[in-house]
Amino acid sequence: MEATLRKKTSVKDTTGTINNNHVLEPLQTLHQYAELLDKAHHHYNQGKYKDGVIVCEQLYEADAARTDNLLLLGALHFQLRNFSEAIFYNQQCIRIDPHFAEAFGNLGNALKEIGDSQGAIQFYLRAIKLNPRFADVYNNLATSYMQLGATHEAIETYKMALVLDPCLVDAHSNLGNLYKAQGLFEDATTCFTNAIRVKPTFAIAWSNLAGLLKDEGQLDKAIDHYKEAIRLAPDFADAHSNLGNVLKESGQTSAAIEAYKTAIALRPEFAIAHGNLASSYFDANQVELAIATYRTAIQLEPNFPDAYNNLGNALRDIRQLEQAISCYRTALRLKPDHPHAYNNLGNALKDKGMIKEAIHCYMTAARLMPRFAAAHCNLGSILKEQGKVEQALAHFQEAVTIDPTFADAYSNMGNAYKDLLRLDDAIACYSTAIRLKPSFADTYSNLASAYKDGGRMEEALTCFRKALSLRPDFPEAFCNYVHSLAVVCDWRSRTEVQ
């Protein structure tokens, strides 16, 4: 954030000049004062804030009532993150000139940085009252509203800022983020696109637009936009991490790992990137490395419920159930409405034979997130095991309604129909599951059994063969296949698959 600067006409000329040893000497003319103030402004514009402070403080010693110098001193300290000093000098400026809009705006900026958003808003409003066309202050006011969760006020204020100055790229981008949070994706896209149009080198807008494209499933375009953001700002750690997310989602696990590593190299304390890297290691079956990396993420950010949840999954994968359960419970302590942690806790409790507790977890997950297909599927599976097949069917049907591409839910629903002897319905479900997941050996075996039960032996044999080709070490399928061969007296085929 840049402070607002304004050169005001001098009202005094009895100051001094500064020699090379920073010793104040008498200033004879206003011109000499202006030259020194210009020098301080030059330091500010060059990012040499400490040098600027040295010049301005000497001028302050000569005349503490110069509001142009006070404003610049406040701005320099703001950039140095010396917010108490920034507040002091802007307050001094306001005491001398109660109509100095820039000082009110800069005081608001400093208060916002120390977490006093309410105080910041009051000073921004004072600045706007003094200068109703102060676009930068509208932009900063909107940001404070956003921090307080006053979304409507933030949107309207960003709009006003852009009416006054259509080239405020931060306002375009921030307004886009607000629209995105409200699900207004077309409006958000327009905002990010406008930001890029105004400033094609604005990496944040490229990254934000990439996030929208990812959410819309346009993964290739999202990757291109993240790469453009990184080209414009190679040290943009968030863009590297978000690029990793898209690469991971598109199945490019190795490339995702490299993107996360780059983000971490740029920002070693980046807990989210560590967590995402761990998830990629888990996807790559590097479970021990995933566990170690999740622990690093948690060490960096102890209040990281997703990391605890995912660490629990990795621990469950290596049968460390007690540790997994502890992780899920920690995730829920940190975020009591975490549906995935409830669902995963249910899985771990089911593994331990704690069926009643598992059902409670699955039901809680589905209540917290009604369109949580996996929770409905898991609940259906456990109800089926209890013999409550009709109830199980209702949950399987809900799961595939929520996610029509959920192959496991179709397969489980087929099992439920098979238990009810509704073989045609079972066959239809198994067939859909196989269409969605052609390498699904279990479902080929289940489909074969349904064909066998219905007397369709040739189709059964074909499906058993397919199941065994996908998973040669599949004893249950092999036994059923041999039995089917016995039924049709085709021992030659048995020899062929051995």
JSON list of N, CA and C in Angstrom, two decimals, residues 337-391:
[
{"chain": "A", "resi": 337, "resn": "ASP", "atom": "N", "xyz": [-16.83, -27.85, 12.54]},
{"chain": "A", "resi": 337, "resn": "ASP", "atom": "CA", "xyz": [-17.76, -28.10, 11.44]},
{"chain": "A", "resi": 337, "resn": "ASP", "atom": "C", "xyz": [-17.02, -28.62, 10.20]},
{"chain": "A", "resi": 338, "resn": "HIS", "atom": "N", "xyz": [-15.98, -29.43, 10.41]},
{"chain": "A", "resi": 338, "resn": "HIS", "atom": "CA", "xyz": [-15.15, -29.95, 9.32]},
{"chain": "A", "resi": 338, "resn": "HIS", "atom": "C", "xyz": [-15.74, -31.28, 8.84]},
{"chain": "A", "resi": 339, "resn": "PRO", "atom": "N", "xyz": [-16.54, -31.28, 7.77]},
{"chain": "A", "resi": 339, "resn": "PRO", "atom": "CA", "xyz": [-17.22, -32.52, 7.36]},
{"chain": "A", "resi": 339, "resn": "PRO", "atom": "C", "xyz": [-16.26, -33.62, 6.95]},
{"chain": "A", "resi": 340, "resn": "HIS", "atom": "N", "xyz": [-15.15, -33.27, 6.29]},
{"chain": "A", "resi": 340, "resn": "HIS", "atom": "CA", "xyz": [-14.21, -34.30, 5.84]},
{"chain": "A", "resi": 340, "resn": "HIS", "atom": "C", "xyz": [-13.55, -34.99, 7.03]},
{"chain": "A", "resi": 341, "resn": "ALA", "atom": "N", "xyz": [-13.25, -34.23, 8.08]},
{"chain": "A", "resi": 341, "resn": "ALA", "atom": "CA", "xyz": [-12.64, -34.84, 9.26]},
{"chain": "A", "resi": 341, "resn": "ALA", "atom": "C", "xyz": [-13.63, -35.80, 9.92]},
{"chain": "A", "resi": 342, "resn": "TYR", "atom": "N", "xyz": [-14.91, -35.44, 9.98]},
{"chain": "A", "resi": 342, "resn": "TYR", "atom": "CA", "xyz": [-15.91, -36.36, 10.51]},
{"chain": "A", "resi": 342, "resn": "TYR", "atom": "C", "xyz": [-16.00, -37.62, 9.66]},
{"chain": "A", "resi": 343, "resn": "ASN", "atom": "N", "xyz": [-16.03, -37.47, 8.35]},
{"chain": "A", "resi": 343, "resn": "ASN", "atom": "CA", "xyz": [-16.11, -38.62, 7.46]},
{"chain": "A", "resi": 343, "resn": "ASN", "atom": "C", "xyz": [-14.90, -39.54, 7.63]},
{"chain": "A", "resi": 344, "resn": "ASN", "atom": "N", "xyz": [-13.72, -38.95, 7.69]},
{"chain": "A", "resi": 344, "resn": "ASN", "atom": "CA", "xyz": [-12.51, -39.75, 7.83]},
{"chain": "A", "resi": 344, "resn": "ASN", "atom": "C", "xyz": [-12.41, -40.39, 9.21]},
{"chain": "A", "resi": 345, "resn": "LEU", "atom": "N", "xyz": [-12.86, -39.67, 10.23]},
{"chain": "A", "resi": 345, "resn": "LEU", "atom": "CA", "xyz": [-12.91, -40.26, 11.57]},
{"chain": "A", "resi": 345, "resn": "LEU", "atom": "C", "xyz": [-13.85, -41.46, 11.56]},
{"chain": "A", "resi": 346, "resn": "GLY", "atom": "N", "xyz": [-14.97, -41.33, 10.85]},
{"chain": "A", "resi": 346, "resn": "GLY", "atom": "CA", "xyz": [-15.88, -42.46, 10.71]},
{"chain": "A", "resi": 346, "resn": "GLY", "atom": "C", "xyz": [-15.20, -43.67, 10.09]},
{"chain": "A", "resi": 347, "resn": "ASN", "atom": "N", "xyz": [-14.39, -43.44, 9.06]},
{"chain": "A", "resi": 347, "resn": "ASN", "atom": "CA", "xyz": [-13.68, -44.55, 8.42]},
{"chain": "A", "resi": 347, "resn": "ASN", "atom": "C", "xyz": [-12.74, -45.24, 9.40]},
{"chain": "A", "resi": 348, "resn": "ALA", "atom": "N", "xyz": [-12.00, -44.45, 10.18]},
{"chain": "A", "resi": 348, "resn": "ALA", "atom": "CA", "xyz": [-11.05, -45.02, 11.13]},
{"chain": "A", "resi": 348, "resn": "ALA", "atom": "C", "xyz": [-11.77, -45.78, 12.24]},
{"chain": "A", "resi": 349, "resn": "LEU", "atom": "N", "xyz": [-12.87, -45.22, 12.73]},
{"chain": "A", "resi": 349, "resn": "LEU", "atom": "CA", "xyz": [-13.65, -45.90, 13.77]},
{"chain": "A", "resi": 349, "resn": "LEU", "atom": "C", "xyz": [-14.26, -47.19, 13.23]},
{"chain": "A", "resi": 350, "resn": "LYS", "atom": "N", "xyz": [-14.69, -47.17, 11.99]},
{"chain": "A", "resi": 350, "resn": "LYS", "atom": "CA", "xyz": [-15.21, -48.39, 11.36]},
{"chain": "A", "resi": 350, "resn": "LYS", "atom": "C", "xyz": [-14.11, -49.45, 11.28]},
{"chain": "A", "resi": 351, "resn": "ASP", "atom": "N", "xyz": [-12.89, -49.02, 10.93]},
{"chain": "A", "resi": 351, "resn": "ASP", "atom": "CA", "xyz": [-11.77, -49.97, 10.89]},
{"chain": "A", "resi": 351, "resn": "ASP", "atom": "C", "xyz": [-11.54, -50.63, 12.24]},
{"chain": "A", "resi": 352, "resn": "LYS", "atom": "N", "xyz": [-11.84, -49.90, 13.32]},
{"chain": "A", "resi": 352, "resn": "LYS", "atom": "CA", "xyz": [-11.65, -50.44, 14.67]},
{"chain": "A", "resi": 352, "resn": "LYS", "atom": "C", "xyz": [-12.87, -51.22, 15.16]},
{"chain": "A", "resi": 353, "resn": "GLY", "atom": "N", "xyz": [-13.90, -51.31, 14.32]},
{"chain": "A", "resi": 353, "resn": "GLY", "atom": "CA", "xyz": [-15.09, -52.03, 14.71]},
{"chain": "A", "resi": 353, "resn": "GLY", "atom": "C", "xyz": [-16.06, -51.23, 15.54]},
{"chain": "A", "resi": 354, "resn": "MET", "atom": "N", "xyz": [-15.84, -49.93, 15.63]},
{"chain": "A", "resi": 354, "resn": "MET", "atom": "CA", "xyz": [-16.72, -49.06, 16.43]},
{"chain": "A", "resi": 354, "resn": "MET", "atom": "C", "xyz": [-17.83, -48.53, 15.51]},
{"chain": "A", "resi": 355, "resn": "ILE", "atom": "N", "xyz": [-18.76, -49.41, 15.19]},
{"chain": "A", "resi": 355, "resn": "ILE", "atom": "CA", "xyz": [-19.74, -49.15, 14.14]},
{"chain": "A", "resi": 355, "resn": "ILE", "atom": "C", "xyz": [-20.70, -48.02, 14.53]},
{"chain": "A", "resi": 356, "resn": "LYS", "atom": "N", "xyz": [-21.20, -48.06, 15.75]},
{"chain": "A", "resi": 356, "resn": "LYS", "atom": "CA", "xyz": [-22.16, -47.03, 16.18]},
{"chain": "A", "resi": 356, "resn": "LYS", "atom": "C", "xyz": [-21.53, -45.65, 16.09]},
{"chain": "A", "resi": 357, "resn": "GLU", "atom": "N", "xyz": [-20.29, -45.54, 16.56]},
{"chain": "A", "resi": 357, "resn": "GLU", "atom": "CA", "xyz": [-19.60, -44.25, 16.53]},
{"chain": "A", "resi": 357, "resn": "GLU", "atom": "C", "xyz": [-19.31, -43.81, 15.10]},
{"chain": "A", "resi": 358, "resn": "ALA", "atom": "N", "xyz": [-18.99, -44.78, 14.24]},
{"chain": "A", "resi": 358, "resn": "ALA", "atom": "CA", "xyz": [-18.72, -44.46, 12.83]},
{"chain": "A", "resi": 358, "resn": "ALA", "atom": "C", "xyz": [-19.97, -43.91, 12.16]},
{"chain": "A", "resi": 359, "resn": "ILE", "atom": "N", "xyz": [-21.13, -44.55, 12.42]},
{"chain": "A", "resi": 359, "resn": "ILE", "atom": "CA", "xyz": [-22.38, -44.07, 11.83]},
{"chain": "A", "resi": 359, "resn": "ILE", "atom": "C", "xyz": [-22.65, -42.63, 12.26]},
{"chain": "A", "resi": 360, "resn": "HIS", "atom": "N", "xyz": [-22.43, -42.35, 13.54]},
{"chain": "A", "resi": 360, "resn": "HIS", "atom": "CA", "xyz": [-22.63, -40.97, 14.03]},
{"chain": "A", "resi": 360, "resn": "HIS", "atom": "C", "xyz": [-21.75, -39.99, 13.26]},
{"chain": "A", "resi": 361, "resn": "CYS", "atom": "N", "xyz": [-20.50, -40.37, 13.01]},
{"chain": "A", "resi": 361, "resn": "CYS", "atom": "CA", "xyz": [-19.59, -39.48, 12.28]},
{"chain": "A", "resi": 361, "resn": "CYS", "atom": "C", "xyz": [-20.06, -39.25, 10.85]},
{"chain": "A", "resi": 362, "resn": "TYR", "atom": "N", "xyz": [-20.47, -40.33, 10.17]},
{"chain": "A", "resi": 362, "resn": "TYR", "atom": "CA", "xyz": [-20.93, -40.19, 8.79]},
{"chain": "A", "resi": 362, "resn": "TYR", "atom": "C", "xyz": [-22.18, -39.31, 8.72]},
{"chain": "A", "resi": 363, "resn": "MET", "atom": "N", "xyz": [-23.09, -39.52, 9.67]},
{"chain": "A", "resi": 363, "resn": "MET", "atom": "CA", "xyz": [-24.32, -38.72, 9.68]},
{"chain": "A", "resi": 363, "resn": "MET", "atom": "C", "xyz": [-24.01, -37.25, 9.95]},
{"chain": "A", "resi": 364, "resn": "THR", "atom": "N", "xyz": [-23.07, -37.00, 10.85]},
{"chain": "A", "resi": 364, "resn": "THR", "atom": "CA", "xyz": [-22.68, -35.61, 11.14]},
{"chain": "A", "resi": 364, "resn": "THR", "atom": "C", "xyz": [-22.05, -34.97, 9.91]},
{"chain": "A", "resi": 365, "resn": "ALA", "atom": "N", "xyz": [-21.20, -35.73, 9.22]},
{"chain": "A", "resi": 365, "resn": "ALA", "atom": "CA", "xyz": [-20.56, -35.20, 8.01]},
{"chain": "A", "resi": 365, "resn": "ALA", "atom": "C", "xyz": [-21.62, -34.83, 6.97]},
{"chain": "A", "resi": 366, "resn": "ALA", "atom": "N", "xyz": [-22.61, -35.71, 6.79]},
{"chain": "A", "resi": 366, "resn": "ALA", "atom": "CA", "xyz": [-23.66, -35.44, 5.81]},
{"chain": "A", "resi": 366, "resn": "ALA", "atom": "C", "xyz": [-24.55, -34.28, 6.23]},
{"chain": "A", "resi": 367, "resn": "ARG", "atom": "N", "xyz": [-24.73, -34.12, 7.55]},
{"chain": "A", "resi": 367, "resn": "ARG", "atom": "CA", "xyz": [-25.54, -32.98, 8.02]},
{"chain": "A", "resi": 367, "resn": "ARG", "atom": "C", "xyz": [-24.80, -31.66, 7.80]},
{"chain": "A", "resi": 368, "resn": "LEU", "atom": "N", "xyz": [-23.50, -31.67, 8.07]},
{"chain": "A", "resi": 368, "resn": "LEU", "atom": "CA", "xyz": [-22.71, -30.45, 7.88]},
{"chain": "A", "resi": 368, "resn": "LEU", "atom": "C", "xyz": [-22.56, -30.09, 6.41]},
{"chain": "A", "resi": 369, "resn": "MET", "atom": "N", "xyz": [-22.53, -31.11, 5.56]},
{"chain": "A", "resi": 369, "resn": "MET", "atom": "CA", "xyz": [-22.33, -30.89, 4.13]},
{"chain": "A", "resi": 369, "resn": "MET", "atom": "C", "xyz": [-23.30, -31.81, 3.38]},
{"chain": "A", "resi": 370, "resn": "PRO", "atom": "N", "xyz": [-24.55, -31.37, 3.22]},
{"chain": "A", "resi": 370, "resn": "PRO", "atom": "CA", "xyz": [-25.58, -32.25, 2.65]},
{"chain": "A", "resi": 370, "resn": "PRO", "atom": "C", "xyz": [-25.22, -32.83, 1.29]},
{"chain": "A", "resi": 371, "resn": "ARG", "atom": "N", "xyz": [-24.40, -32.16, 0.52]},
{"chain": "A", "resi": 371, "resn": "ARG", "atom": "CA", "xyz": [-24.03, -32.67, -0.80]},
{"chain": "A", "resi": 371, "resn": "ARG", "atom": "C", "xyz": [-22.64, -33.33, -0.75]},
{"chain": "A", "resi": 372, "resn": "PHE", "atom": "N", "xyz": [-22.40, -34.08, 0.30]},
{"chain": "A", "resi": 372, "resn": "PHE", "atom": "CA", "xyz": [-21.12, -34.77, 0.51]},
{"chain": "A", "resi": 372, "resn": "PHE", "atom": "C", "xyz": [-21.32, -36.22, 0.08]},
{"chain": "A", "resi": 373, "resn": "ALA", "atom": "N", "xyz": [-21.00, -36.51, -1.16]},
{"chain": "A", "resi": 373, "resn": "ALA", "atom": "CA", "xyz": [-21.28, -37.82, -1.74]},
{"chain": "A", "resi": 373, "resn": "ALA", "atom": "C", "xyz": [-20.57, -38.94, -0.99]},
{"chain": "A", "resi": 374, "resn": "ALA", "atom": "N", "xyz": [-19.30, -38.74, -0.62]},
{"chain": "A", "resi": 374, "resn": "ALA", "atom": "CA", "xyz": [-18.54, -39.80, 0.04]},
{"chain": "A", "resi": 374, "resn": "ALA", "atom": "C", "xyz": [-19.15, -40.17, 1.38]},
{"chain": "A", "resi": 375, "resn": "ALA", "atom": "N", "xyz": [-19.65, -39.19, 2.13]},
{"chain": "A", "resi": 375, "resn": "ALA", "atom": "CA", "xyz": [-20.26, -39.48, 3.43]},
{"chain": "A", "resi": 375, "resn": "ALA", "atom": "C", "xyz": [-21.52, -40.33, 3.25]},
{"chain": "A", "resi": 376, "resn": "HIS", "atom": "N", "xyz": [-22.33, -39.99, 2.25]},
{"chain": "A", "resi": 376, "resn": "HIS", "atom": "CA", "xyz": [-23.53, -40.79, 1.98]},
{"chain": "A", "resi": 376, "resn": "HIS", "atom": "C", "xyz": [-23.15, -42.21, 1.56]},
{"chain": "A", "resi": 377, "resn": "CYS", "atom": "N", "xyz": [-22.12, -42.33, 0.74]},
{"chain": "A", "resi": 377, "resn": "CYS", "atom": "CA", "xyz": [-21.69, -43.65, 0.29]},
{"chain": "A", "resi": 377, "resn": "CYS", "atom": "C", "xyz": [-21.18, -44.49, 1.46]},
{"chain": "A", "resi": 378, "resn": "ASN", "atom": "N", "xyz": [-20.37, -43.88, 2.32]},
{"chain": "A", "resi": 378, "resn": "ASN", "atom": "CA", "xyz": [-19.85, -44.61, 3.49]},
{"chain": "A", "resi": 378, "resn": "ASN", "atom": "C", "xyz": [-20.97, -45.01, 4.44]},
{"chain": "A", "resi": 379, "resn": "LEU", "atom": "N", "xyz": [-21.91, -44.11, 4.63]},
{"chain": "A", "resi": 379, "resn": "LEU", "atom": "CA", "xyz": [-23.05, -44.43, 5.49]},
{"chain": "A", "resi": 379, "resn": "LEU", "atom": "C", "xyz": [-23.86, -45.56, 4.89]},
{"chain": "A", "resi": 380, "resn": "GLY", "atom": "N", "xyz": [-24.05, -45.52, 3.57]},
{"chain": "A", "resi": 380, "resn": "GLY", "atom": "CA", "xyz": [-24.76, -46.61, 2.90]},
{"chain": "A", "resi": 380, "resn": "GLY", "atom": "C", "xyz": [-24.06, -47.94, 3.08]},
{"chain": "A", "resi": 381, "resn": "SER", "atom": "N", "xyz": [-22.74, -47.96, 2.97]},
{"chain": "A", "resi": 381, "resn": "SER", "atom": "CA", "xyz": [-21.98, -49.21, 3.10]},
{"chain": "A", "resi": 381, "resn": "SER", "atom": "C", "xyz": [-22.14, -49.81, 4.49]},
{"chain": "A", "resi": 382, "resn": "ILE", "atom": "N", "xyz": [-22.08, -48.97, 5.52]},
{"chain": "A", "resi": 382, "resn": "ILE", "atom": "CA", "xyz": [-22.15, -49.49, 6.88]},
{"chain": "A", "resi": 382, "resn": "ILE", "atom": "C", "xyz": [-23.57, -49.95, 7.20]},
{"chain": "A", "resi": 383, "resn": "LEU", "atom": "N", "xyz": [-24.57, -49.26, 6.66]},
{"chain": "A", "resi": 383, "resn": "LEU", "atom": "CA", "xyz": [-25.96, -49.69, 6.86]},
{"chain": "A", "resi": 383, "resn": "LEU", "atom": "C", "xyz": [-26.22, -51.01, 6.15]},
{"chain": "A", "resi": 384, "resn": "LYS", "atom": "N", "xyz": [-25.65, -51.18, 4.98]},
{"chain": "A", "resi": 384, "resn": "LYS", "atom": "CA", "xyz": [-25.80, -52.45, 4.24]},
{"chain": "A", "resi": 384, "resn": "LYS", "atom": "C", "xyz": [-25.20, -53.60, 5.05]},
{"chain": "A", "resi": 385, "resn": "GLU", "atom": "N", "xyz": [-24.03, -53.36, 5.65]},
{"chain": "A", "resi": 385, "resn": "GLU", "atom": "CA", "xyz": [-23.40, -54.40, 6.46]},
{"chain": "A", "resi": 385, "resn": "GLU", "atom": "C", "xyz": [-24.26, -54.77, 7.66]},
{"chain": "A", "resi": 386, "resn": "GLN", "atom": "N", "xyz": [-25.08, -53.83, 8.12]},
{"chain": "A", "resi": 386, "resn": "GLN", "atom": "CA", "xyz": [-25.99, -54.11, 9.23]},
{"chain": "A", "resi": 386, "resn": "GLN", "atom": "C", "xyz": [-27.29, -54.75, 8.77]},
{"chain": "A", "resi": 387, "resn": "GLY", "atom": "N", "xyz": [-27.41, -54.97, 7.47]},
{"chain": "A", "resi": 387, "resn": "GLY", "atom": "CA", "xyz": [-28.62, -55.57, 6.93]},
{"chain": "A", "resi": 387, "resn": "GLY", "atom": "C", "xyz": [-29.72, -54.58, 6.64]},
{"chain": "A", "resi": 388, "resn": "LYS", "atom": "N", "xyz": [-29.45, -53.29, 6.78]},
{"chain": "A", "resi": 388, "resn": "LYS", "atom": "CA", "xyz": [-30.45, -52.25, 6.51]},
{"chain": "A", "resi": 388, "resn": "LYS", "atom": "C", "xyz": [-30.31, -51.82, 5.05]},
{"chain": "A", "resi": 389, "resn": "VAL", "atom": "N", "xyz": [-30.68, -52.73, 4.16]},
{"chain": "A", "resi": 389, "resn": "VAL", "atom": "CA", "xyz": [-30.36, -52.56, 2.74]},
{"chain": "A", "resi": 389, "resn": "VAL", "atom": "C", "xyz": [-31.16, -51.42, 2.12]},
{"chain": "A", "resi": 390, "resn": "GLU", "atom": "N", "xyz": [-32.43, -51.31, 2.47]},
{"chain": "A", "resi": 390, "resn": "GLU", "atom": "CA", "xyz": [-33.24, -50.24, 1.88]},
{"chain": "A", "resi": 390, "resn": "GLU", "atom": "C", "xyz": [-32.71, -48.86, 2.29]},
{"chain": "A", "resi": 391, "resn": "GLN", "atom": "N", "xyz": [-32.33, -48.72, 3.57]},
{"chain": "A", "resi": 391, "resn": "GLN", "atom": "CA", "xyz": [-31.74, -47.45, 4.00]},
{"chain": "A", "resi": 391, "resn": "GLN", "atom": "C", "xyz": [-30.42, -47.19, 3.28]}
]
